[in-house]
XYZ file of C-alpha atoms in Angstrom:
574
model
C 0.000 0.000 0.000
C 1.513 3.638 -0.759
C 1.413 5.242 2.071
C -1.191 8.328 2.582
C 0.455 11.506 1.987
C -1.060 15.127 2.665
C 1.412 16.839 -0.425
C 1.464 20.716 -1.387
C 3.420 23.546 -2.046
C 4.892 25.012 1.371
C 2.928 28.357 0.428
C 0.267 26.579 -1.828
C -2.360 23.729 -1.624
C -2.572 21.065 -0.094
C -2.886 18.278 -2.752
C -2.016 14.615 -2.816
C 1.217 12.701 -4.328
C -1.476 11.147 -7.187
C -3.279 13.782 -7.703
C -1.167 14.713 -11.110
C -1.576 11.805 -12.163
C -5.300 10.675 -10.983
C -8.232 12.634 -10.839
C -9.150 11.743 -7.454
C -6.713 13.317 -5.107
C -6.407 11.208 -1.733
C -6.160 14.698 0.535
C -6.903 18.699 -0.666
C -7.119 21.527 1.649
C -7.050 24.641 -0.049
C -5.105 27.204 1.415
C -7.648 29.667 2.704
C -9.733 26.844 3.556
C -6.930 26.152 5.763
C -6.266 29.801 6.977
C -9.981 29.812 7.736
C -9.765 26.942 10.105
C -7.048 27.523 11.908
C -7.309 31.363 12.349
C -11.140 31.537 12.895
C -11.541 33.736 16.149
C -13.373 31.688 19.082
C -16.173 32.854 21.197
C -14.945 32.292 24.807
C -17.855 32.165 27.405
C -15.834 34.222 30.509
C -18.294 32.959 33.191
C -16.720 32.344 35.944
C -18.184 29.287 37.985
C -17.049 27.201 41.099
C -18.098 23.708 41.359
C -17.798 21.458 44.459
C -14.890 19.757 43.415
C -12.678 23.029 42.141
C -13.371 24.197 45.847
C -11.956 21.102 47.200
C -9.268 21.583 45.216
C -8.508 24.909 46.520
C -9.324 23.753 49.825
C -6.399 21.041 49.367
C -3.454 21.298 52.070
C -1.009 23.033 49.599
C -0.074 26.216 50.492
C -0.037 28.572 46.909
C 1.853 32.132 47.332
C 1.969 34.116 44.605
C 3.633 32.919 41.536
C 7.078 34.251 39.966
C 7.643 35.343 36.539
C 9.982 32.809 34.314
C 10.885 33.885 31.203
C 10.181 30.136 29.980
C 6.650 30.886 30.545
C 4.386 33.213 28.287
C 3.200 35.938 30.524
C -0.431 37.098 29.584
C -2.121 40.349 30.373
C -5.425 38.215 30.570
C -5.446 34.948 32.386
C -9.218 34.562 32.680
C -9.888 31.661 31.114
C -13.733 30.656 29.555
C -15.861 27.868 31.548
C -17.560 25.780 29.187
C -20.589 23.772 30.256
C -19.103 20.227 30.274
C -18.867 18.816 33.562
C -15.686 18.326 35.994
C -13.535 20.791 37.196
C -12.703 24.841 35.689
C -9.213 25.117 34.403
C -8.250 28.224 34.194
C -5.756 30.526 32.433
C -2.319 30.480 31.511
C 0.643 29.125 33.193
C 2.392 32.421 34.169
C 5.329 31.738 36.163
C 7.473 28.961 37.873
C 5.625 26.479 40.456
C 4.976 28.294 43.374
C 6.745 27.882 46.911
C 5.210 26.541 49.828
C 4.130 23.264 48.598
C 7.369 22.883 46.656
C 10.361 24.756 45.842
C 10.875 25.675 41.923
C 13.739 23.218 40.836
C 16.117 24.139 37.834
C 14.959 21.885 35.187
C 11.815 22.989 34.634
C 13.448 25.908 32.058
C 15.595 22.901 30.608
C 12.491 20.580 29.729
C 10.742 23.679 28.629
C 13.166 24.962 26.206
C 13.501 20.978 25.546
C 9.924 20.384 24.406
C 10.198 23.621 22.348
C 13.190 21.812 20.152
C 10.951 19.122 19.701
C 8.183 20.772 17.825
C 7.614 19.730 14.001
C 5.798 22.435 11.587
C 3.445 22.341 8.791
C 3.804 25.363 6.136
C 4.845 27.534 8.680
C 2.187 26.128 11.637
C 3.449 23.811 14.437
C 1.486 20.485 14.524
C 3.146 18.491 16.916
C 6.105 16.600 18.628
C 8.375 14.640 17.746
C 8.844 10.964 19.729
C 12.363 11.920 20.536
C 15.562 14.103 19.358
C 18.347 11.629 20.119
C 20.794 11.874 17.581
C 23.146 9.427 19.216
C 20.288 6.554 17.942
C 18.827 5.480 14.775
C 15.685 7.295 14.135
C 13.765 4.859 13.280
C 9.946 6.295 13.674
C 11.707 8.328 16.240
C 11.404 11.569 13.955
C 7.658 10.945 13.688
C 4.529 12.685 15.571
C 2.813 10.241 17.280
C -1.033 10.455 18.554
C -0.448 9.107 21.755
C 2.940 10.902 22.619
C 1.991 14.051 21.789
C -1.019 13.869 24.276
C 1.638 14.782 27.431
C 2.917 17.493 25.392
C -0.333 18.973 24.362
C -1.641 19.260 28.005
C 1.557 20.876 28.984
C 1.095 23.855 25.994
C -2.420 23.953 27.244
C -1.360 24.636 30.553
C 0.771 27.129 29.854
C -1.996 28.960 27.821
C -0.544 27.909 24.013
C -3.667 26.388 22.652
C -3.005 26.816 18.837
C -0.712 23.550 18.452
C -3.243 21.577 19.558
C -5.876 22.778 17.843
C -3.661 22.491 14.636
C -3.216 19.168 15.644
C -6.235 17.769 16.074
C -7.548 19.911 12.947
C -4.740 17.592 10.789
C -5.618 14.441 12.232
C -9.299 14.255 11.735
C -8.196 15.146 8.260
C -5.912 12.442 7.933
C -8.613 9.775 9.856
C -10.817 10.225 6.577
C -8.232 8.868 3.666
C -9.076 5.400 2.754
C -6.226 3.191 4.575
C -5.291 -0.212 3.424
C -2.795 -3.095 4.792
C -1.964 -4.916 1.568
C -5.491 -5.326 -0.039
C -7.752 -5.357 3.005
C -9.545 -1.798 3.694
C -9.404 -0.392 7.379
C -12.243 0.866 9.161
C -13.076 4.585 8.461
C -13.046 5.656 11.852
C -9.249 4.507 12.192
C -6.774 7.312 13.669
C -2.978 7.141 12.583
C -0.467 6.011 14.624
C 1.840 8.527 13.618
C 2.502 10.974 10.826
C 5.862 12.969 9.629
C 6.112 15.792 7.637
C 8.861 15.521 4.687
C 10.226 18.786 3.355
C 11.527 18.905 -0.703
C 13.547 21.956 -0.616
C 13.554 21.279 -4.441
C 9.655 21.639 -5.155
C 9.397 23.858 -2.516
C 6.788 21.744 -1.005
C 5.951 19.636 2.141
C 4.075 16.163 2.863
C 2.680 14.142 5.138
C 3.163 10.825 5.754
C 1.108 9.243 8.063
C 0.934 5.714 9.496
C -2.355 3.529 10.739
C -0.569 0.375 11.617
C 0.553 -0.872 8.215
C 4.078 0.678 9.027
C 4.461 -0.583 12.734
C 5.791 -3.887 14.310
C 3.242 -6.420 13.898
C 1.161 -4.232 11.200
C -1.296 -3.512 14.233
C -4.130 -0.373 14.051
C -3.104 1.784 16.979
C -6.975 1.173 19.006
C -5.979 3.641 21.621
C -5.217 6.409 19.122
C -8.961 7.859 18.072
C -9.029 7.513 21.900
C -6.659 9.926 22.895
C -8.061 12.323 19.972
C -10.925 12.857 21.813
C -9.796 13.084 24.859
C -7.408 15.171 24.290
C -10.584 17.477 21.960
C -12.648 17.214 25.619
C -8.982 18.763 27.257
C -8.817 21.431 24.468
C -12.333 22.486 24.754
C -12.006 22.620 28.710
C -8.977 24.372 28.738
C -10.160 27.243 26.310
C -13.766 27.705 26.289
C -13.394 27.382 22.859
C -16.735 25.095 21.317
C -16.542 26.114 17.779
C -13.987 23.858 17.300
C -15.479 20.372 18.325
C -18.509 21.766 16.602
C -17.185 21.848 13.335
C -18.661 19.158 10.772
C -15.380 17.588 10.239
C -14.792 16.915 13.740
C -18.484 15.976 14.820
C -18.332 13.526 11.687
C -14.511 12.299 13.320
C -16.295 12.072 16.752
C -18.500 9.580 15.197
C -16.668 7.590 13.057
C -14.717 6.399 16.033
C -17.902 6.089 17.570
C -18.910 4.093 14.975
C -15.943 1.620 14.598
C -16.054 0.774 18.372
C -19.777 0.268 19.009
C -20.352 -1.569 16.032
C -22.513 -5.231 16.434
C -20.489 -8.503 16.219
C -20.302 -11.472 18.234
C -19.473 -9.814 21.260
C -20.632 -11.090 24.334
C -19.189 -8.310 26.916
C -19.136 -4.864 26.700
C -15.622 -4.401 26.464
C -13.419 -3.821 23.416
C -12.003 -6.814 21.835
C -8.299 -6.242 20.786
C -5.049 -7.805 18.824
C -1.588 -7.609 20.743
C 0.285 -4.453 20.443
C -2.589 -2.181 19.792
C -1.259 0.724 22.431
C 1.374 1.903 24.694
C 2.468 -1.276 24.682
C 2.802 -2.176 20.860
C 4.709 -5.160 20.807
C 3.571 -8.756 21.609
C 3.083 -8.642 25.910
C 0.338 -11.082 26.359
C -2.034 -8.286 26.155
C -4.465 -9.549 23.577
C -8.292 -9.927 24.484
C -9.735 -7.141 26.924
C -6.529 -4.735 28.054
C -7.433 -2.945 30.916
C -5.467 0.425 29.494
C -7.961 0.062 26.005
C -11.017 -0.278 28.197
C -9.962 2.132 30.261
C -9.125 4.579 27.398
C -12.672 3.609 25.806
C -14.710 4.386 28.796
C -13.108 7.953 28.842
C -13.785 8.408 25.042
C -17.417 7.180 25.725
C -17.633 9.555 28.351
C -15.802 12.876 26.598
C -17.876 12.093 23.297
C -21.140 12.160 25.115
C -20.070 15.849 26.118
C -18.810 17.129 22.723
C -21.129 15.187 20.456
C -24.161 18.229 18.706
C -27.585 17.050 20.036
C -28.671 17.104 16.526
C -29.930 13.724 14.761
C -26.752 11.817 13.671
C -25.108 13.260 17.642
C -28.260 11.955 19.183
C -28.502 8.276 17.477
C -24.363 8.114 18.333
C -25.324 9.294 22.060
C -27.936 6.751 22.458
C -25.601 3.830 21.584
C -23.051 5.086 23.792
C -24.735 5.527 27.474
C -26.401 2.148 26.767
C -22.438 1.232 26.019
C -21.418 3.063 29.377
C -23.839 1.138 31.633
C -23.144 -1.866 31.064
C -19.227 -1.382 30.493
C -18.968 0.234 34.193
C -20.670 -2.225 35.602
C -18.268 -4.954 33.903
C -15.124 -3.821 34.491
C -16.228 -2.752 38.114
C -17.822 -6.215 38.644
C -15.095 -8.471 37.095
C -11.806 -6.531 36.462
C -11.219 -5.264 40.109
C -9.451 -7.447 42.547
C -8.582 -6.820 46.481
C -8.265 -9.417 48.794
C -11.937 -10.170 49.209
C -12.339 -10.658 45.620
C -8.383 -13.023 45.195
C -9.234 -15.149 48.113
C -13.199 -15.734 46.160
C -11.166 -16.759 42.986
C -8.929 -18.720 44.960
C -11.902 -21.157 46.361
C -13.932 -20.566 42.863
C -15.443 -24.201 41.692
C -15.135 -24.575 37.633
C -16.872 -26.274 35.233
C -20.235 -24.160 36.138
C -23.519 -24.707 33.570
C -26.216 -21.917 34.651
C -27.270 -18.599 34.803
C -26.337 -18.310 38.894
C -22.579 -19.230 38.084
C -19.983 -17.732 40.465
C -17.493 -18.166 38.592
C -18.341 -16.866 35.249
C -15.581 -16.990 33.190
C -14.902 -20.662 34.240
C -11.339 -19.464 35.646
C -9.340 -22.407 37.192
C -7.872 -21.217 40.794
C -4.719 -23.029 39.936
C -3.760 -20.905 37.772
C -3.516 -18.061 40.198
C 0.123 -16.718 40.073
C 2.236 -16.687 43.278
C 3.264 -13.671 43.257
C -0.320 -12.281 42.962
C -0.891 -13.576 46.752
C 2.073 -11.415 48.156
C 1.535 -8.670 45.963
C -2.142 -7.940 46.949
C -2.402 -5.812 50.552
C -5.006 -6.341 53.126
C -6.345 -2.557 51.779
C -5.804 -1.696 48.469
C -6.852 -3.229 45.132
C -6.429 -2.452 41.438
C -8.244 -3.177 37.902
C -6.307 -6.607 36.806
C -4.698 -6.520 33.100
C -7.376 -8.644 31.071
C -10.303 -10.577 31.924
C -12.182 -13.373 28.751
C -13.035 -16.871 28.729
C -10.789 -18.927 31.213
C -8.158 -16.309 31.202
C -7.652 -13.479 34.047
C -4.471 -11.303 33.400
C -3.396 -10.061 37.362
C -0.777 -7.958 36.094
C -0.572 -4.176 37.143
C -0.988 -1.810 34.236
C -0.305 1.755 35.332
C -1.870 3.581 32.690
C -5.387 1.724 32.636
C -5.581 2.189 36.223
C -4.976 5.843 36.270
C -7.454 6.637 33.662
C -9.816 4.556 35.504
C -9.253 6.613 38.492
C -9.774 9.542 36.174
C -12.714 8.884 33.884
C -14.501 7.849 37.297
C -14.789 4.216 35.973
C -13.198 3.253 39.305
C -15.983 4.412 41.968
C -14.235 6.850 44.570
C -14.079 3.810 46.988
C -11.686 1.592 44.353
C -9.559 4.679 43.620
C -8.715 4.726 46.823
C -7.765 1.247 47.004
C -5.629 1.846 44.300
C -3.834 4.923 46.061
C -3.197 2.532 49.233
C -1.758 -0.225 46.722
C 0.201 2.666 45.354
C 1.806 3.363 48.784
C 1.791 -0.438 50.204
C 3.433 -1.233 47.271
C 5.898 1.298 46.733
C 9.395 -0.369 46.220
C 7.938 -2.639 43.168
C 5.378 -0.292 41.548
C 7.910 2.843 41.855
C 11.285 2.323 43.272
C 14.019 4.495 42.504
C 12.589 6.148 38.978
C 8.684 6.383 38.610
C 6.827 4.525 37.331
C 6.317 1.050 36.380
C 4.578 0.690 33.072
C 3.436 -3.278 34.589
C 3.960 -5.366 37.411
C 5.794 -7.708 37.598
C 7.778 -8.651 34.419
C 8.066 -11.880 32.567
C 10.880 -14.074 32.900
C 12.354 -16.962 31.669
C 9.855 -19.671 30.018
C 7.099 -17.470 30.852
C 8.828 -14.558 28.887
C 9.852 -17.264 25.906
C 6.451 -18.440 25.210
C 4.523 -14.366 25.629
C 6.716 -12.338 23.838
C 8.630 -14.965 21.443
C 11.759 -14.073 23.042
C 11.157 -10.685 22.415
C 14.911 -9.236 22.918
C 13.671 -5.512 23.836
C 11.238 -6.625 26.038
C 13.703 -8.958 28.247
C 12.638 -8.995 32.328
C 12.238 -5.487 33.841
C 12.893 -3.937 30.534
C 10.745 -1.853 28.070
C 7.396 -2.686 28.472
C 8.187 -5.882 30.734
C 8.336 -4.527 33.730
C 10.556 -1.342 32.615
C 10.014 2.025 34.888
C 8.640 5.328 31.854
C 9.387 8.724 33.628
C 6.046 9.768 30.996
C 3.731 8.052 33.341
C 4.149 10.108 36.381
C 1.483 12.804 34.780
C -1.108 10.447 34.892
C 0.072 9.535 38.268
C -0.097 12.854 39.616
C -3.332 13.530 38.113
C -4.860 10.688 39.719
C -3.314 11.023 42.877
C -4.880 14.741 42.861
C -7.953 13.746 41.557
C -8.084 10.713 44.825
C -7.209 13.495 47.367
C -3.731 12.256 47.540
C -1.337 14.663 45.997
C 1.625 13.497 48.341
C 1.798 10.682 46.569
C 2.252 12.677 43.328
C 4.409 14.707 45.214
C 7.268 12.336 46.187
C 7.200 10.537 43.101
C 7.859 13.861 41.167
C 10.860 14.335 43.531
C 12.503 11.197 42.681
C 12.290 11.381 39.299
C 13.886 15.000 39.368
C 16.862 13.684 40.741
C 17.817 12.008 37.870
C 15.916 12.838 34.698
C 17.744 15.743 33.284
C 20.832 14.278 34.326
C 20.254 11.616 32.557
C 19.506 13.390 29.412
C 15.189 12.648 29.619
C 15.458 8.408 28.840
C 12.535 7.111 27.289
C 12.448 4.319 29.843
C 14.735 3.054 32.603
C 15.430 -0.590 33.732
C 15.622 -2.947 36.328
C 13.511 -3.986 39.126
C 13.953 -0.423 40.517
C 14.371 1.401 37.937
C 17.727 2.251 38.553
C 19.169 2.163 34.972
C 18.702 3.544 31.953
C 16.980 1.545 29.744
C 19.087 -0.459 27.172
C 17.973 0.646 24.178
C 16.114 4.024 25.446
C 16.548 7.160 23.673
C 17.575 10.137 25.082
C 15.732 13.403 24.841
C 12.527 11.509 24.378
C 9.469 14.271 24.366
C 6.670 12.474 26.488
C 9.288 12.106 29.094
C 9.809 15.643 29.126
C 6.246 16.551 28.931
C 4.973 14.303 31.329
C 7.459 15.925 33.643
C 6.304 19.561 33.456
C 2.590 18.323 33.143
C 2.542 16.775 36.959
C 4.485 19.845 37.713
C 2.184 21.792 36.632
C -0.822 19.689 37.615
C 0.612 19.522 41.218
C 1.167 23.275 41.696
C -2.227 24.226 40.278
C -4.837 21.459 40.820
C -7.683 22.807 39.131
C -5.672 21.963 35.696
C -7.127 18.726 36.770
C -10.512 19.209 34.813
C -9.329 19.558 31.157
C -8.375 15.996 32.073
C -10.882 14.509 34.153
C -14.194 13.418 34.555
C -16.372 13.560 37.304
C -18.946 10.619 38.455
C -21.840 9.930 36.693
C -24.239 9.430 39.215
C -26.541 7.851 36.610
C -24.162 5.437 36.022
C -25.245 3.453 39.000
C -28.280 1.778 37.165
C -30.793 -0.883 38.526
C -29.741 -4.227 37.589
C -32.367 -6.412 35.677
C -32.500 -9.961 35.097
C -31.211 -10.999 31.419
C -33.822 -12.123 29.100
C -32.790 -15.546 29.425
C -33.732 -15.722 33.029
C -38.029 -15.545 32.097
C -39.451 -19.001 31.505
């Protein structure tokens, strides 16, 4: 398949590679159509409100004085900053100085990853439109050089923060563009709603024109569709609209019509008998073969947060309406799933550890026919008598009790964990300390494969050897969606001691992609250096931690409908 290209002259159209030599160009944005979009002035709504949860933020034991100008920071002679009406909490204006004393003292490499992240940026004609993965030029840059979906998420909340909303904007503006070019993996057609992975812009100095190239899977290891990628767009188009006020953009056609093609791709009808979101190996953070395959907690997760941040931005027209119908009956009955059978404390291990098997009826215990033998042994140290977490993967006869980070923070922060399980999961945190952090936050899982075990999973996967990479390796990016979780759980120490270990080290060490070891004490074997979500990450939960109420372009409140009355299936009436 040639790849799909967005081609034009730097200071021209926007036209395909075929088009001179097919009728039917793949991608054409004319230029003013393009000014027009990106330029077109925003109506902010400057209302001011104060919900219950922005006043328990401010309420929080974190002592804010006044903050000091940086010249890293872009000073604004308006920091008001519009309150839209979607739910959560207010986040206000721009970032306009260094983190405050009191809670914490300012530390000297927050100008460092700033100017950092700035290096990192990749432009379209003239507009910035991301991030790229990493500027290491010790390494081969494999897709390195690229701007990836999910990567640039950590990135984008740290520009919104800091009151620089255009990138994102022009990011999720090229995107949704890109998400409607047919895309093909040798002669078998994608679904429409498919996000890329990644996409690079090429420069020909010659033609005086630029391209991009994007990716949907048919370019990565294992030629899988990145599943968590349309996720991230939209949450990340929930954070935008937060942050600025600004509705006009997730009102546009294009984007209502991207809204629901994702929609559309994930709630389609099969032969599904949960709610959740059957997936191949490799489909997200993790993209190489971990044993993930089935019902990952981190793309459940992810999808309950999309569900959730669609339902806000989708038009209550006729198309929004039929989408929003089909998604909180989706959201009902995915809550209660994951909350039923994908959370495990010691109530619910020492339950599957007398289960019986082999049960034929509706009032089976043990549902999914799971044999207690094949409990791990680790599992029974690992677990606390309080605390508890959302396991890795739960379908027929299988139950994954890994420890994902990421799909348990986003639970925490899309509310699919009730406020009782996120607690749990901040006292797991803090039992469980030395294994799930250590000396460099944060563990990406817990614990890593080894030996026959690793053989069989990965295929003897050489970059994802024991407490390496994604087995078991410690990613500095994580500790944003740490601290956002611990804030949003009341427990911003947490977030708080974490960021201190990991500014020890991470600047010094030239911002690794991932570190290794059952600590985390080195730096990972073949990590790059410079790598932009570590950087990101960073200043987010810096910022996050010194402001709070930054929280809300990122989180989502409880639905208190979301408790519904259980009824009998069908197949119970006689």
């Amino acid at each position: 398949m040639a790849p799909v290209t967005v081609d034009g002259p730097t200071n021209g159209s926007v036209k395909s590679k075929e088009e001179e030599g097919s009728a039917q160009p793949l991608f054409e944005i004319d230029d003013s159509d393009l000014s027009r979009l990106l330029e077109k002035p925003r109506p902010l709504n400057t209302e001011r409100k104060r919900s219950f949860d922005e006043r328990s933020f401010s309420e929080m034991s974190i002592n804010l004085s006044p903050p000091r100008n940086n010249n890293f920071y872009r000073l604004s002679d308006n920091s008001s900053r519009g309150f839209d009406n979607l739910d959560g909490v207010y986040s206000p204006g721009r970032w306009t100085g260094t983190p405050r004393s009191g809670y914490f003292e300012p530390h000297p490499i927050v100008g460092e990853a700033w100017e950092a992240l700035r290096r990192s940026l990749v432009n379209f004609r003239g507009q910035p439109v991301g991030t790229i993965a990493a500027l290491d030029n010790s390494s081969e840059e494999l897709n390195y050089d690229q701007v990836f979906v999910r990567d640039f998420v950590p990135s984008a909340l740290a520009f919104l923060m800091n009151g620089e909303p255009e990138i994102v904007k022009n990011f999720l503006l090229k995107t949704v563009f890109l998400q409607s070019r047919e895309k093909k993996v040798d002669n078998f057609k994608l679904g429409e709603g498919v996000m890329p992975a990644s996409f690079k812009v090429l420069h020909d100095p010659v033609r005086n024109t630029e391209t991009i190239l994007a990716d949907y899977g048919e370019s990565a290891i294992g030629r899988v569709a990145p599943v968590d990628s349309g996720f991230w767009w939209i949450i990340l188009l929930r954070a935008y609209t937060k942050s600025t006020g600004d509705t006009s953009l997730a009102e546009m056609p294009e984007i209502q019509r991207g809204i629901r093609l994702i929609m559309t791709l994930c709630l389609s009808e099969g032969f599904d008998t949960f709610p959740t979101l059957l997936c191949a190996d490799g489909c997200c953070m993790i993209d190489r073969r971990m044993g993930v395959y089935g019902y990952p907690i981190e793309i459940q997760a992810l999808f309950f947060m999309a569900l959730r941040c669609a339902s806000l931005l989708l038009k209550r027209d006729a198309e929004g309406n039929e989408c929003l119908d089909r998604i909180v009956k989706r959201l009902h009955a995915l809550s209660f799933h994951m909350r039923s059978y994908f959370w495990l404390d010691i109530k619910q291990l020492n339950d599957i550890y007398r289960y019986k098997t082999e049960e034929y009826s509706h009032t089976a215990v043990n549902k999914f026919n799971v044999i207690p033998d094949s409990l791990p042994d680790w599992v029974f140290d690992f677990m606390p008598t309080r605390g508890g977490y959302f396991i890795g993967n739960v379908s027929p006869a299988k139950m994954d009790f890994r420890w994902f980070c990421l799909g348990n923070c986003i639970a925490i922060l899309s509310s699919l964990a009730t406020p009782e399980q996120s607690c749990a999961i901040m006292d797991l945190i803090e039992s469980r300390w030395q294994e799930l952090v250590g000396e460099m936050p944060l563990k990406i899982c817990y614990p890593a494969m080894e030996s026959h075990e690793w053989r069989i999973v990965t295929g003897c996967d050489p970059k994802n050897t024991g407490w390496s990479y994604h087995n078991g390796g410690s990613w500095p990016v994580l500790i944003w969606l740490l601290t956002a979780a611990c804030i949003k759980a009341g427990r911003p120490q947490i977030a708080k001691r974490a960021i201190e270990l990991a500014e020890s080290r991470l600047l010094m060490d030239g911002w690794p992609e991932y570190y290794d070891g059952k600590l985390g004490r080195f730096i990972g074997k073949q990590a790059r250096k410079n790598q932009t979500w570590s950087i990101a990450g960073y200043l987010v939960a810096k910022m996050m931690l010194e402001d709070p109420s930054h929280l809300g372009m990122i989180s989502l409140e409880e639905d208190k409908q979301m408790k519904p009355q259980m009824k009998r299936s069908a197949s119970w009436a006689f």
